[in-house]
Tab-separated table of C-alpha atoms in Angstrom:
chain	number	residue	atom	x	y	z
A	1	UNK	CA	50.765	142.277	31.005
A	2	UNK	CA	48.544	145.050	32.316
A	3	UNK	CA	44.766	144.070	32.598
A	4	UNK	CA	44.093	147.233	31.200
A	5	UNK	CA	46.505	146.564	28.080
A	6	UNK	CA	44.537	143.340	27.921
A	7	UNK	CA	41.736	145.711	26.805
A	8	UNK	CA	43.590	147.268	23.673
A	9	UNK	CA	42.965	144.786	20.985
A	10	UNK	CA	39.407	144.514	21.858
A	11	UNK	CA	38.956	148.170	21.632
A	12	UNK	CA	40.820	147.893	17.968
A	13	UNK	CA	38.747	145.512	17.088
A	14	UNK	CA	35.511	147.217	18.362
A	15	UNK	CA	36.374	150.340	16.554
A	16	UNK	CA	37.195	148.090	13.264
A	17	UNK	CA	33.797	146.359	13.469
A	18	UNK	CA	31.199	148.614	14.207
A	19	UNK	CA	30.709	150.381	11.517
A	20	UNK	CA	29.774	147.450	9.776
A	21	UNK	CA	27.218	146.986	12.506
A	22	UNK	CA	25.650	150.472	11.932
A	23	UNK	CA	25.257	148.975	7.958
A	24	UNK	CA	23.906	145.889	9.514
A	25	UNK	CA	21.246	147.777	10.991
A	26	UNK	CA	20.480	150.419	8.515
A	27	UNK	CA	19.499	148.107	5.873
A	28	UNK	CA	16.523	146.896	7.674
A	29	UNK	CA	15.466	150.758	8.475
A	30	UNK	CA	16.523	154.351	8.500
A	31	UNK	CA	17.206	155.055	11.589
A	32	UNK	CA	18.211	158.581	13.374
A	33	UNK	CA	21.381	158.767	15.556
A	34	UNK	CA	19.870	158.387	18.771
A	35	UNK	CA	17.629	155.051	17.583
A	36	UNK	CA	20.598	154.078	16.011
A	37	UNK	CA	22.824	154.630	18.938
A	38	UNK	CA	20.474	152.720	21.667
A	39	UNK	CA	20.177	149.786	19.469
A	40	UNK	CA	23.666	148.929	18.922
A	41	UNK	CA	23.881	149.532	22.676
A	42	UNK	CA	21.290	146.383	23.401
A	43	UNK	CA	24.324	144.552	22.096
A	44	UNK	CA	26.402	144.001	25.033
A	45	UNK	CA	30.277	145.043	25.116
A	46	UNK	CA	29.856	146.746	21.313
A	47	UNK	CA	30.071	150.392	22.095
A	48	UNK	CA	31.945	151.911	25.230
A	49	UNK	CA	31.399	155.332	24.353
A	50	UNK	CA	28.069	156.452	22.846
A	51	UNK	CA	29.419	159.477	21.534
A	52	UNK	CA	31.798	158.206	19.085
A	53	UNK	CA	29.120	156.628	17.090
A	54	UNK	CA	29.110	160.224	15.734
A	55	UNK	CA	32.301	161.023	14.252
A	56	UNK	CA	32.101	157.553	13.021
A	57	UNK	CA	28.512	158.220	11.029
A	58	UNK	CA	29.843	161.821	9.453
A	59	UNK	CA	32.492	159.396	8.124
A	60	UNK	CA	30.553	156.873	6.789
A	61	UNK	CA	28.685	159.611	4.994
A	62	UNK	CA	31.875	161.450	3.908
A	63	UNK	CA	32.852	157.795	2.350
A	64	UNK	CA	29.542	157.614	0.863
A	65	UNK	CA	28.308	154.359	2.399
A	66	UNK	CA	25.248	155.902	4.601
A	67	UNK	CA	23.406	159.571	2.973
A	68	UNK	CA	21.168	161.495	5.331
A	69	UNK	CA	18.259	163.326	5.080
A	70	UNK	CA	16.369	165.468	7.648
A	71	UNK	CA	12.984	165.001	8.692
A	72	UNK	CA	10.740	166.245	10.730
A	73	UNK	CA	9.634	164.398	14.260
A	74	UNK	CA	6.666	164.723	15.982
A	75	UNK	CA	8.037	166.855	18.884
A	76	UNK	CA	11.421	169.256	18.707
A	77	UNK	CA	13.589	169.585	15.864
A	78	UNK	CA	13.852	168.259	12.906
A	79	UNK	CA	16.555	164.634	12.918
A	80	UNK	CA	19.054	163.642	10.818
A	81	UNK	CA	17.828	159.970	9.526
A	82	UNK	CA	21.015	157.412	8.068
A	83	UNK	CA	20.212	155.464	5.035
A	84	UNK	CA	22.566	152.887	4.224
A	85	UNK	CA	23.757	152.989	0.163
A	86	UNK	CA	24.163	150.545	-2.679
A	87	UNK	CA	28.042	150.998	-1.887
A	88	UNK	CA	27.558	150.629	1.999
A	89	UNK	CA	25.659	147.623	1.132
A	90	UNK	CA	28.468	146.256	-0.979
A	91	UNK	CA	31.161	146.756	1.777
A	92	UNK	CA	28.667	145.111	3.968
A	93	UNK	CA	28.538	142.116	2.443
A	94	UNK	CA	32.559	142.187	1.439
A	95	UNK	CA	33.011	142.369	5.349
A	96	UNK	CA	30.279	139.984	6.662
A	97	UNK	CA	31.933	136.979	4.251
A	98	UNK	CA	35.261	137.919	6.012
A	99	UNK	CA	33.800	138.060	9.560
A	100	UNK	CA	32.666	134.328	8.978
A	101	UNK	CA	35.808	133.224	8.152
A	102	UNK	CA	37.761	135.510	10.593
A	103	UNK	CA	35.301	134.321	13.192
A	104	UNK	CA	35.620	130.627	12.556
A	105	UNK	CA	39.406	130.434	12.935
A	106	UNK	CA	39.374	132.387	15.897
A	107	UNK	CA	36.867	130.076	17.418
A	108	UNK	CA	38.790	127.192	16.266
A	109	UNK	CA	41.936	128.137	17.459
A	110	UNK	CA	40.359	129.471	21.003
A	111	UNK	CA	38.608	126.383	21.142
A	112	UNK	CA	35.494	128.032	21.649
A	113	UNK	CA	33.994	126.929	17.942
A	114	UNK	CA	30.335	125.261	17.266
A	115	UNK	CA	32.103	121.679	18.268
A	116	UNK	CA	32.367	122.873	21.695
A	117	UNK	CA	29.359	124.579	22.530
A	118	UNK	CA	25.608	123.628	21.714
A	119	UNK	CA	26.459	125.106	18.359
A	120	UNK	CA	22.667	126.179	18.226
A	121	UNK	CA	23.310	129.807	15.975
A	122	UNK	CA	20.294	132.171	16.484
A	123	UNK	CA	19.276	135.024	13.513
B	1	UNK	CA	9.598	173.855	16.527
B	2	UNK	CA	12.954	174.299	18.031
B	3	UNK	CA	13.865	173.264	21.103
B	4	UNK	CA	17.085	173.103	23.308
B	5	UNK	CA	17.508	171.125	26.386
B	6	UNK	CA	19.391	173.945	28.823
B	7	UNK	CA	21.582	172.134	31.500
B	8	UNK	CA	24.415	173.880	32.986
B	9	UNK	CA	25.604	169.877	32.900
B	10	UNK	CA	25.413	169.860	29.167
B	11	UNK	CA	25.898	172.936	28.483
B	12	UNK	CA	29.086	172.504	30.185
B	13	UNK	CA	29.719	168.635	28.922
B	14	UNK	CA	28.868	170.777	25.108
B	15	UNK	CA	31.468	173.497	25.885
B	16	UNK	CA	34.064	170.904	26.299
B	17	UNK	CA	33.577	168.868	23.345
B	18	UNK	CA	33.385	171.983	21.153
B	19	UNK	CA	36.679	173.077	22.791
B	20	UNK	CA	37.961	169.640	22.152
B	21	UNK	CA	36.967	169.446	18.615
B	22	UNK	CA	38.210	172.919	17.749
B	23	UNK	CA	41.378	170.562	15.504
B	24	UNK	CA	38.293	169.022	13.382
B	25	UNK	CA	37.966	171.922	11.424
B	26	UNK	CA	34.563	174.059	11.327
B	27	UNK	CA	32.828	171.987	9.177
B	28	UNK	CA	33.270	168.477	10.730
B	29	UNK	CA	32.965	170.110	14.217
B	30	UNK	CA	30.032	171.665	13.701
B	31	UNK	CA	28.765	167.871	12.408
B	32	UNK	CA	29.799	166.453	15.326
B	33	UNK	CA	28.205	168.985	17.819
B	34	UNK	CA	25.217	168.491	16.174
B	35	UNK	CA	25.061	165.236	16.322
B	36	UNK	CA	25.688	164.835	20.315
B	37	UNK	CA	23.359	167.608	20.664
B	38	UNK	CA	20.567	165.759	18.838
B	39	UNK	CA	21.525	162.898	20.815
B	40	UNK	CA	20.802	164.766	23.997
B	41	UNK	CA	17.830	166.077	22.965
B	42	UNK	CA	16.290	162.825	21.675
B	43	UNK	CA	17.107	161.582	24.680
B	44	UNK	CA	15.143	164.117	27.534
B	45	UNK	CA	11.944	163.528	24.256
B	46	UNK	CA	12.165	159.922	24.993
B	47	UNK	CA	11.585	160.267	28.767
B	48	UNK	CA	14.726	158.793	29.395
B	49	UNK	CA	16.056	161.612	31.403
B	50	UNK	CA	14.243	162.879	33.779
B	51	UNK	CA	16.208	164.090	36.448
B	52	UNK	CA	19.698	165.056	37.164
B	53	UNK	CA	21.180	161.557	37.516
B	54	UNK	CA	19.882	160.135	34.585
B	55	UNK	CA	20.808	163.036	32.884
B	56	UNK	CA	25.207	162.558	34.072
B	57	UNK	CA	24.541	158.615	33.208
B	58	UNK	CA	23.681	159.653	29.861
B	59	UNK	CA	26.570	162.284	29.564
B	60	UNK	CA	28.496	159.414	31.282
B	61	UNK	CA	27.457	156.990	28.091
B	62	UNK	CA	27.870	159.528	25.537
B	63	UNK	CA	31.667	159.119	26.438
B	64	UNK	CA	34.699	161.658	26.917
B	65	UNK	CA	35.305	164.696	24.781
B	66	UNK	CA	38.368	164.232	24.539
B	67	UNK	CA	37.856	160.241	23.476
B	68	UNK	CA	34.580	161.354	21.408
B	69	UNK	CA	37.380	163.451	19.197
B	70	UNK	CA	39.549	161.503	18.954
B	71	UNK	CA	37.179	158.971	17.512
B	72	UNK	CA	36.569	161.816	14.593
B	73	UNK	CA	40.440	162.482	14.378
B	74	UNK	CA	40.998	158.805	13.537
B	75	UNK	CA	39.670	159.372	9.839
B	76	UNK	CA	39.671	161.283	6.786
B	77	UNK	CA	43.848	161.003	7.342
B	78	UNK	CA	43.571	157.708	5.768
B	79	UNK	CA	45.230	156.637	9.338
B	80	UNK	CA	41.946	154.559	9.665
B	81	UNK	CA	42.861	151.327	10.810
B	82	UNK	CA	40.955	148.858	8.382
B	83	UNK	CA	40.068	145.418	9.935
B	84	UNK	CA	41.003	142.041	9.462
B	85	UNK	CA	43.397	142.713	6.916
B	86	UNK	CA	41.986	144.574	3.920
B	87	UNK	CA	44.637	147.492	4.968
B	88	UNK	CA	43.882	149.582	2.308
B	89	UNK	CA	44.191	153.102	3.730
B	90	UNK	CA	41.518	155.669	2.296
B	91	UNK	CA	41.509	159.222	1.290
B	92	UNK	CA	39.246	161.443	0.218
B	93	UNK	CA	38.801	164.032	-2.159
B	94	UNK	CA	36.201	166.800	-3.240
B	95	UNK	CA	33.645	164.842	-6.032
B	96	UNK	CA	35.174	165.908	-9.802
B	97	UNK	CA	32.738	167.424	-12.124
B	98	UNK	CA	35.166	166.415	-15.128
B	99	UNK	CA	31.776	164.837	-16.619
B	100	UNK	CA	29.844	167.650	-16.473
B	101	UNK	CA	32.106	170.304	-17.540
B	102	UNK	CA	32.892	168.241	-20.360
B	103	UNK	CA	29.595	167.777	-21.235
B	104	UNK	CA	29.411	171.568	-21.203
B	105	UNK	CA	32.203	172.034	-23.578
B	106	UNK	CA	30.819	169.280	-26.288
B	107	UNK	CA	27.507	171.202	-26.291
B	108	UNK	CA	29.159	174.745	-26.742
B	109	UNK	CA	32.438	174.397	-27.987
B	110	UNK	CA	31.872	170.840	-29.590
B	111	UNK	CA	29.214	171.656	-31.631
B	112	UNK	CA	31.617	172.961	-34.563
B	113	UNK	CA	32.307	169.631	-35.086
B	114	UNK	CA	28.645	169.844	-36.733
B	115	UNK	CA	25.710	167.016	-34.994
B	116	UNK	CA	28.636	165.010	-33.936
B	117	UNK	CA	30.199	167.175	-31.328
B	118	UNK	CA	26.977	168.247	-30.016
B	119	UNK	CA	25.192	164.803	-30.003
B	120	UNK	CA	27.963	163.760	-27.584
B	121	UNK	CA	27.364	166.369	-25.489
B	122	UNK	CA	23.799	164.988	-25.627
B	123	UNK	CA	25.225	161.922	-24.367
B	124	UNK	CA	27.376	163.035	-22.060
B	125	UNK	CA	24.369	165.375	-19.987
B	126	UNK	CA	21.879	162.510	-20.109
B	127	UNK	CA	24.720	160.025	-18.484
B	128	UNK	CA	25.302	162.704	-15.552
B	129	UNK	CA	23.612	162.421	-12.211
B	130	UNK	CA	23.781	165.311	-11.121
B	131	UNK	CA	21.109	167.214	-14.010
B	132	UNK	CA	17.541	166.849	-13.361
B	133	UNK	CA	15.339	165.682	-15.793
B	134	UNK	CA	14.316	169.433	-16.475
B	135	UNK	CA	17.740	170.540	-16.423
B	136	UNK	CA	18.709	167.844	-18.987
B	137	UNK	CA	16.295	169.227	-21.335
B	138	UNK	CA	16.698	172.180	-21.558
B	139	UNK	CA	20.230	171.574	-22.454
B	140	UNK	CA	19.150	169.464	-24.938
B	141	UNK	CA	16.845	171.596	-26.493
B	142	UNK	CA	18.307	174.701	-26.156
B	143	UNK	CA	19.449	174.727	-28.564
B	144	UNK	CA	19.629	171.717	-31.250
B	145	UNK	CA	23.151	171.860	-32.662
B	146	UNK	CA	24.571	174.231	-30.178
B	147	UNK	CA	25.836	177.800	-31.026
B	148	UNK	CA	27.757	176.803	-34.467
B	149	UNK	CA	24.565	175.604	-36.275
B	150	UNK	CA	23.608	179.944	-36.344
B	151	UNK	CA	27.151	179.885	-37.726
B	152	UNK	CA	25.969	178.027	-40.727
B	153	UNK	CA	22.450	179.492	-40.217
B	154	UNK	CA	24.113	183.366	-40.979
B	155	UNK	CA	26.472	181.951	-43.959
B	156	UNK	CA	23.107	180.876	-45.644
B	157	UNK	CA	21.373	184.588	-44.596
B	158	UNK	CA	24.243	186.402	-45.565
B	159	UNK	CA	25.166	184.477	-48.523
B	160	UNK	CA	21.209	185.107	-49.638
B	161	UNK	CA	20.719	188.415	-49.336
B	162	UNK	CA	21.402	190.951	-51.440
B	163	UNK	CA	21.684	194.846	-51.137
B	164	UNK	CA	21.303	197.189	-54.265
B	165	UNK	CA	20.278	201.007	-55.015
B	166	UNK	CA	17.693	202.200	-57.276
B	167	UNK	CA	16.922	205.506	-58.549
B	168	UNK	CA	16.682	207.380	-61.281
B	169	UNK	CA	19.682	209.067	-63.467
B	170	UNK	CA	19.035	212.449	-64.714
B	171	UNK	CA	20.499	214.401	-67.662
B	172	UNK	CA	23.576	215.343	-66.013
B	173	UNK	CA	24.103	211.630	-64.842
B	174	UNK	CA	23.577	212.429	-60.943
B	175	UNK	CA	21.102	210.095	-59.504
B	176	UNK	CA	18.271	211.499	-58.024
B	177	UNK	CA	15.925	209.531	-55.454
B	178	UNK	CA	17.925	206.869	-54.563
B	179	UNK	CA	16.715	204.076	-52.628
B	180	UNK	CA	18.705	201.394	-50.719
B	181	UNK	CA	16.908	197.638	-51.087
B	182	UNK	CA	17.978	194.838	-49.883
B	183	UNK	CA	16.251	191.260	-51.899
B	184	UNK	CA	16.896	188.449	-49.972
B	185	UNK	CA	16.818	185.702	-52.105
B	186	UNK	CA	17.004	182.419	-50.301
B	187	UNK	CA	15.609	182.290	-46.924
B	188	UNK	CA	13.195	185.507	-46.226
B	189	UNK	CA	13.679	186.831	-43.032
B	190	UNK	CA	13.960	190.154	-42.076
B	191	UNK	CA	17.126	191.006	-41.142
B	192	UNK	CA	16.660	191.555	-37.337
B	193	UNK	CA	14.639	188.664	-36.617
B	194	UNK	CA	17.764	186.644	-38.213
B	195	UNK	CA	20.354	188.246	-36.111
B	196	UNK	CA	18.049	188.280	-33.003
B	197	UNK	CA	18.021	184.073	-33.933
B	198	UNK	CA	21.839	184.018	-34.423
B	199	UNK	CA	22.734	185.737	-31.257
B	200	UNK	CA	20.362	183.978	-29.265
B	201	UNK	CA	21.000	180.530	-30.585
B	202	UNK	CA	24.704	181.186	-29.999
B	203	UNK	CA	24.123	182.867	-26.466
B	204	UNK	CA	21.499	181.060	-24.737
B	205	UNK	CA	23.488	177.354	-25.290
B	206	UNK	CA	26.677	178.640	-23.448
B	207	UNK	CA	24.460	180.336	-20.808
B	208	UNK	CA	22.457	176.954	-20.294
B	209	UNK	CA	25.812	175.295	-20.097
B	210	UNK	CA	27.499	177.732	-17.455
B	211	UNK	CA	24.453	177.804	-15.265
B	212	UNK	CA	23.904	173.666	-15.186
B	213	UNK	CA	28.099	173.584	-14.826
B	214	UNK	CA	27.485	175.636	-11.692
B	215	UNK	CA	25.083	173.778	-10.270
B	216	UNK	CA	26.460	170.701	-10.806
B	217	UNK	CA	29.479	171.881	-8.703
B	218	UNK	CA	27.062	173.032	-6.126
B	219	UNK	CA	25.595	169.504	-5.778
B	220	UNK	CA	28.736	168.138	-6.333
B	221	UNK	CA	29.609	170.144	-3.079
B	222	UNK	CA	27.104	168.259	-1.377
B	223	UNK	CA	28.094	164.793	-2.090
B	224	UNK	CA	30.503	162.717	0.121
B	225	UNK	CA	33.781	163.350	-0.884
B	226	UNK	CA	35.318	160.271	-3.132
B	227	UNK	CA	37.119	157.693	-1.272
B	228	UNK	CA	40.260	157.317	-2.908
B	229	UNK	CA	42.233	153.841	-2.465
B	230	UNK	CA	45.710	154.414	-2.054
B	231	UNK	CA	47.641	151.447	-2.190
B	232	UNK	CA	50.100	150.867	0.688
B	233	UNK	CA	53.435	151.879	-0.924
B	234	UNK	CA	52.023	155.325	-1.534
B	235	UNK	CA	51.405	155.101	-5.411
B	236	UNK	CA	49.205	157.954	-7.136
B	237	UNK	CA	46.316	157.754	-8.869
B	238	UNK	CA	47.686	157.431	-11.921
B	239	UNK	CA	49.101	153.428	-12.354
B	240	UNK	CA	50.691	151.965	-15.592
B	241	UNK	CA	47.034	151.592	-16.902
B	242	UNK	CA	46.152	154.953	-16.736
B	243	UNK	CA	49.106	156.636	-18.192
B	244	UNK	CA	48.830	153.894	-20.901
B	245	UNK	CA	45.286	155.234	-21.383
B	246	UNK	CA	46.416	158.492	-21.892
B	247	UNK	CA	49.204	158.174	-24.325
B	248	UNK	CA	46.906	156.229	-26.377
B	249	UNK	CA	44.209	158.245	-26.305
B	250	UNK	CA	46.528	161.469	-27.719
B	251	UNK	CA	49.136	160.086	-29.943
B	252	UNK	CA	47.520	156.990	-30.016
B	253	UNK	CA	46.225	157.299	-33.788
B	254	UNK	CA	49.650	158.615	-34.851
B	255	UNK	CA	51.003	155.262	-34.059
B	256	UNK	CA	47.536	153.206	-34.946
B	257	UNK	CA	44.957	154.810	-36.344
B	258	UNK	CA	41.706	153.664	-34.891
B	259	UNK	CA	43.004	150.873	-33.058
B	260	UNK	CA	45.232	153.298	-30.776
B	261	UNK	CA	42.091	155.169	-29.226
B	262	UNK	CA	40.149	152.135	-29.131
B	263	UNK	CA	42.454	150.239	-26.995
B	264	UNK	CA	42.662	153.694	-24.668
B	265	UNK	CA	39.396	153.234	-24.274
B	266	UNK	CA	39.769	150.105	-22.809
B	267	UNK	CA	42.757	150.882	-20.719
B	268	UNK	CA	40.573	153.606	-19.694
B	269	UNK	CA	37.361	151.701	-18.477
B	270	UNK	CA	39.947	148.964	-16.899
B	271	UNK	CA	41.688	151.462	-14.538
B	272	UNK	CA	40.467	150.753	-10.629
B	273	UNK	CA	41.266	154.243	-9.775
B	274	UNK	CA	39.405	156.226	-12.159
B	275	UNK	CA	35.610	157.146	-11.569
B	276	UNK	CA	32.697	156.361	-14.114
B	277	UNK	CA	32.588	160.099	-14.668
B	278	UNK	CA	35.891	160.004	-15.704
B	279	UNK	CA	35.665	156.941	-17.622
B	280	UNK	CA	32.999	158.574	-19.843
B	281	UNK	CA	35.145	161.648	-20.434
B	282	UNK	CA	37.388	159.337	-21.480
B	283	UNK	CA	35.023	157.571	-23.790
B	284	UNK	CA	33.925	161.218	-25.178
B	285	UNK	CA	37.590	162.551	-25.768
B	286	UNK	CA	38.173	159.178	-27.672
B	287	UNK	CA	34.720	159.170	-29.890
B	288	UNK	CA	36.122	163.016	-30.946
B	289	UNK	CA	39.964	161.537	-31.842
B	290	UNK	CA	37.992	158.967	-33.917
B	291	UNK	CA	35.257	161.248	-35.191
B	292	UNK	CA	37.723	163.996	-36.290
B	293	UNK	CA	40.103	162.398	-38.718
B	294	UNK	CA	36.805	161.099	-40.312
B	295	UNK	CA	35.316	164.387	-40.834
B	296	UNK	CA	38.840	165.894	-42.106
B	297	UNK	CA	38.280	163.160	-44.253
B	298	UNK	CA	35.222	163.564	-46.182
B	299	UNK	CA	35.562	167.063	-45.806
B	300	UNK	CA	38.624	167.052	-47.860
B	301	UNK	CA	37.277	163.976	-50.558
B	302	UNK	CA	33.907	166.729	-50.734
B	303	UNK	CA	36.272	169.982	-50.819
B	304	UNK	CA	38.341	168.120	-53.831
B	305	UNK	CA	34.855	166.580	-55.927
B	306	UNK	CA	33.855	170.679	-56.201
């Protein structure tokens, strides 16, 4: 196999996942794209390509799991701020209970699971 | 205060994604461009560029144009592939107003099914979201009854009011100073001020209800479109429950009377793939099916004790 097909299913499963990071961090705060886009970046390896996060937000509103609402900012124009919604929320916590369990066997199988590190879980 | 960062670099890096995104479609295009230009703007306001390098490491982060679309071409097709095995595609579709315009119709249209009609228009414009509070008023009290209660309103007048000549009869028998009077015996209002109350209690309701219809579409318009589930296999929107709820709903108190709406009803609030708005319509076409053979009814038992 190609090292660079070796990338593919992480980049699947990067695309499959972060929206459910943007939700994570919308429901502590609104945030506006930029905010939103440097924070998921202090996550290492979680976005590749800042400018995606875009299309990706216009369809989270289109689906009706983040609204928006402009507001003014203390210098330049006025910025588009992402709420997360009551139905965002729900798919949320759908995925999150998933990710556990989707996590865990992946771990277990790998090997890589709390038994074989410190297991210490931070957050 | 407006203010545009002016690169040739991003102007350039901007010229390419907009040529790029030209498949999106004006609307979503324009959405996107926005958005990576409020990005780079943000970012030259938060000191982080500063100079030319900093500025191609943040183009350089933003991504490709070419990958940035075809991040945005990914959805809305319902081609989105959906994680760890919930593989239910999604579509969209513009939000219904079926609520609304229903709504509309009970308080207009309805009302001749006297209170009853109109009250579930009542119902119906308080349960929608997209009224204000002012908005809902006004419907609701413009006016009380909706257009058919002047109906009943101009029986009584005309059925009250009654037109006769006087004058006096000479020799010959030709009259001679004839006046026309009209006595109106019941309720004693001249006769423009009644008609003036007719025409405006049927008028103003069905203008109310066309202007708040409007804008509900308008902010309908403005809402997310509705994710639609479509379950692999391709099947509609319209399952075993929802025909079921259907065919109830219309013949269904041919077959049982009473029981055959009710239990539409139920296949009606069951159904995954119908909205709340369409739920309620539901719920209001099924209170009328009830509500109808009722009033035939006791307006036949009433018609026969005369």
């Amino acid at each position: 196999m190609e090292p660079g097909e070796a990338q593919n299913p992480l980049t699947q499963l990067r695309r499959g996942v972060i929206e459910y990071c943007v939700l994570a961090l919308l429901t502590a705060e609104e945030l506006y794209g930029f905010d939103l886009v440097r924070r998921l970046g202090e996550s290492e390896g979680l976005v590749t390509s800042e400018g995606t996060i875009y299309p990706l937000l216009s369809r989270m509103r289109r689906a009706g799991w983040v609204t928006t609402t402009w507001r003014e900012s203390e210098s330049g124009p006025p910025r588009r701020y992402y709420a997360i919604t009551r139905s965002g929320q729900h798919a949320l916590d759908g995925f999150t209970t998933e990710w556990q369990r989707f996590r865990d066997s992946v771990d277990g199988v790998l090997g890589t699971g709390e038994g074989h590190r410190d297991g210490a879980h931070r957050g | 205060m407006e203010r545009t960062v002016v690169d040739p670099l991003v102007e350039d890096y901007l010229r390419r994604l907009d040529g790029a995104a030209y498949p999106l479609g004006d609307d979503r295009r324009g959405e996107l461009m926005a958005g990576i230009r409020e990005h780079i703007e943000a970012a030259v306001e938060s000191g982080e560029v500063d100079d030319e390098a900093s500025l191609r490491a943040l183009l350089d982060r933003l991504g490709d144009p070419d990958e940035i679309v075809a991040a945005a071409r990914d959805d809305g097709s319902g081609a989105t592939p959906y994680p760890l095995g919930t593989a239910a595609p999604v579509t969209y579709r513009r939000a219904g107003i079926g609520l609304e315009i229903t709504a509309a119709l009970f308080l207009t249209v309805g009302s001749v099914l006297f209170v009853i009609g109109w009250l579930v228009g009542v119902v119906l414009v308080w349960s929608s979201r997209r009224w204000t509070l002012g908005e809902k008023l006004l419907a609701t009290l413009v006016f009380p009854g909706g257009p058919a209660v002047a109906l009943v309103f101009a029986t009584v007048a005309t059925g009250t009011t009654s037109c006769g000549s006087s004058g006096v009869i000479d020799a010959t028998g030709t009259p001679v100073d004839v006046q026309e009077q009209c006595v109106s015996t019941g309720l004693v209002v001249p006769t423009w001020i009644g008609l003036t109350l007719v025409a405006a209690w049927v008028i103003l309701p069905i203008l109310v209800a066309g202007v708040l219809v409007m804008r509900a579409r308008r902010r309908a318009d403005t809402e997310p479109p509705v994710p639609v589930v479509t379950p692999v296999g391709g099947a509609t929107r319209w399952g075993g429950l929802e025909i079921a709820a259907v065919l109830l709903l219309s013949v269904g108190s041919f077959v049982a009377p009473l029981v055959g709406p009710l239990a539409g009803l139920v296949c009606a609030w069951m159904s995954p793939q119908w909205t709340r708005g369409e739920k309620w319509v539901a719920t209001a076409i099924c209170s009328l099916v009830l509500v109808v053979p009722i009033v035939a009814f006791v307006g036949l038992l009433s018609f026969r004790a005369l």
